[in-house]
Amino acid sequence: MAKVKEESEVRRRKKHRIFPWIFLAIQILFLVWVIVGASSGGSCPPDQQGACEAGTAIGVGLVIAFWVAVDIILALTYLVFRLFRR
């Protein structure tokens, strides 16, 4: 009886929390992508500067929208797997 309790305690302690690290890595990748995208719009000719800035803003906006969509999908996936473990 005591041996069964010890084995169950060991199994409870061995939970690996991989999801937070994956989530953090994805957040860092998106942050780098936004920073690089925002800084890449400065190399335009002077007469096309307005269009270049507008394109940069649209591109960064799309990356942020994609970032939000990925975060929502990750959150829903995490909740579904967490409910199935109970």
mmCIF file of C-alpha atoms in Angstrom:
data_model
loop_
_atom_site.group_PDB
_atom_site.id
_atom_site.type_symbol
_atom_site.label_atom_id
_atom_site.label_comp_id
_atom_site.label_asym_id
_atom_site.label_seq_id
_atom_site.Cartn_x
_atom_site.Cartn_y
_atom_site.Cartn_z
ATOM 1 C CA MET A 1 0.000 0.000 0.000
ATOM 2 C CA ALA A 2 2.791 2.426 0.886
ATOM 3 C CA LYS A 3 4.615 1.561 -2.316
ATOM 4 C CA VAL A 4 1.592 2.506 -4.423
ATOM 5 C CA LYS A 5 1.382 5.899 -2.715
ATOM 6 C CA GLU A 6 5.085 6.548 -3.322
ATOM 7 C CA GLU A 7 4.749 5.738 -7.018
ATOM 8 C CA SER A 8 1.747 8.029 -7.406
ATOM 9 C CA GLU A 9 3.607 10.852 -5.648
ATOM 10 C CA VAL A 10 6.566 10.417 -7.985
ATOM 11 C CA ARG A 11 4.252 10.562 -10.998
ATOM 12 C CA ARG A 12 2.652 13.763 -9.726
ATOM 13 C CA ARG A 13 6.006 15.436 -9.246
ATOM 14 C CA LYS A 14 7.250 14.556 -12.738
ATOM 15 C CA LYS A 15 4.938 16.970 -14.562
ATOM 16 C CA HIS A 16 6.979 18.774 -17.158
ATOM 17 C CA ARG A 17 5.770 22.236 -17.901
ATOM 18 C CA ILE A 18 6.735 22.565 -21.534
ATOM 19 C CA PHE A 19 3.865 24.752 -22.712
ATOM 20 C CA PRO A 20 4.920 27.956 -20.891
ATOM 21 C CA TRP A 21 8.385 27.750 -22.459
ATOM 22 C CA ILE A 22 6.950 27.147 -25.929
ATOM 23 C CA PHE A 23 4.519 30.025 -25.412
ATOM 24 C CA LEU A 24 7.345 32.314 -24.277
ATOM 25 C CA ALA A 25 9.496 31.346 -27.275
ATOM 26 C CA ILE A 26 6.636 32.141 -29.660
ATOM 27 C CA GLN A 27 6.100 35.515 -27.962
ATOM 28 C CA ILE A 28 9.787 36.363 -28.338
ATOM 29 C CA LEU A 29 9.757 35.367 -32.016
ATOM 30 C CA PHE A 30 6.748 37.572 -32.716
ATOM 31 C CA LEU A 31 8.278 40.477 -30.794
ATOM 32 C CA VAL A 32 11.477 40.208 -32.835
ATOM 33 C CA TRP A 33 9.409 39.974 -36.033
ATOM 34 C CA VAL A 34 7.510 43.171 -35.165
ATOM 35 C CA ILE A 35 10.697 45.062 -34.274
ATOM 36 C CA VAL A 36 12.500 43.970 -37.435
ATOM 37 C CA GLY A 37 9.454 44.734 -39.571
ATOM 38 C CA ALA A 38 9.012 48.182 -38.068
ATOM 39 C CA SER A 39 12.666 49.092 -38.484
ATOM 40 C CA SER A 40 12.930 47.865 -42.080
ATOM 41 C CA GLY A 41 10.779 50.639 -43.535
ATOM 42 C CA GLY A 42 13.396 53.385 -43.428
ATOM 43 C CA SER A 43 15.279 52.646 -46.653
ATOM 44 C CA CYS A 44 12.946 54.304 -49.175
ATOM 45 C CA PRO A 45 13.567 57.149 -51.642
ATOM 46 C CA PRO A 46 12.370 60.533 -50.352
ATOM 47 C CA ASP A 47 9.549 60.849 -52.868
ATOM 48 C CA GLN A 48 8.128 57.468 -51.819
ATOM 49 C CA GLN A 49 8.522 57.911 -48.067
ATOM 50 C CA GLY A 50 4.786 58.196 -47.370
ATOM 51 C CA ALA A 51 3.979 54.986 -49.226
ATOM 52 C CA CYS A 52 6.861 53.213 -47.516
ATOM 53 C CA GLU A 53 5.641 54.249 -44.073
ATOM 54 C CA ALA A 54 2.089 53.171 -44.909
ATOM 55 C CA GLY A 55 3.334 49.798 -46.122
ATOM 56 C CA THR A 56 5.387 49.340 -42.981
ATOM 57 C CA ALA A 57 2.386 50.175 -40.807
ATOM 58 C CA ILE A 58 0.189 47.719 -42.714
ATOM 59 C CA GLY A 59 2.833 45.008 -42.464
ATOM 60 C CA VAL A 60 3.347 45.486 -38.734
ATOM 61 C CA GLY A 61 -0.416 45.542 -38.230
ATOM 62 C CA LEU A 62 -0.776 42.226 -40.059
ATOM 63 C CA VAL A 63 2.004 40.672 -37.989
ATOM 64 C CA ILE A 64 0.306 41.834 -34.781
ATOM 65 C CA ALA A 65 -3.052 40.469 -35.976
ATOM 66 C CA PHE A 66 -1.385 37.141 -36.756
ATOM 67 C CA TRP A 67 0.265 37.231 -33.324
ATOM 68 C CA VAL A 68 -3.114 37.680 -31.620
ATOM 69 C CA ALA A 69 -4.634 34.852 -33.668
ATOM 70 C CA VAL A 70 -1.790 32.485 -32.746
ATOM 71 C CA ASP A 71 -2.129 33.418 -29.061
ATOM 72 C CA ILE A 72 -5.867 32.675 -29.141
ATOM 73 C CA ILE A 73 -5.265 29.313 -30.825
ATOM 74 C CA LEU A 74 -2.562 28.436 -28.287
ATOM 75 C CA ALA A 75 -4.815 29.419 -25.379
ATOM 76 C CA LEU A 76 -7.714 27.320 -26.667
ATOM 77 C CA THR A 77 -5.418 24.359 -27.285
ATOM 78 C CA TYR A 78 -3.995 24.655 -23.779
ATOM 79 C CA LEU A 79 -7.474 24.787 -22.245
ATOM 80 C CA VAL A 80 -8.677 21.762 -24.219
ATOM 81 C CA PHE A 81 -5.686 19.647 -23.221
ATOM 82 C CA ARG A 82 -5.984 20.786 -19.627
ATOM 83 C CA LEU A 83 -9.654 19.767 -19.501
ATOM 84 C CA PHE A 84 -8.860 16.330 -20.909
ATOM 85 C CA ARG A 85 -6.209 15.705 -18.241
ATOM 86 C CA ARG A 86 -8.706 16.103 -15.410
#
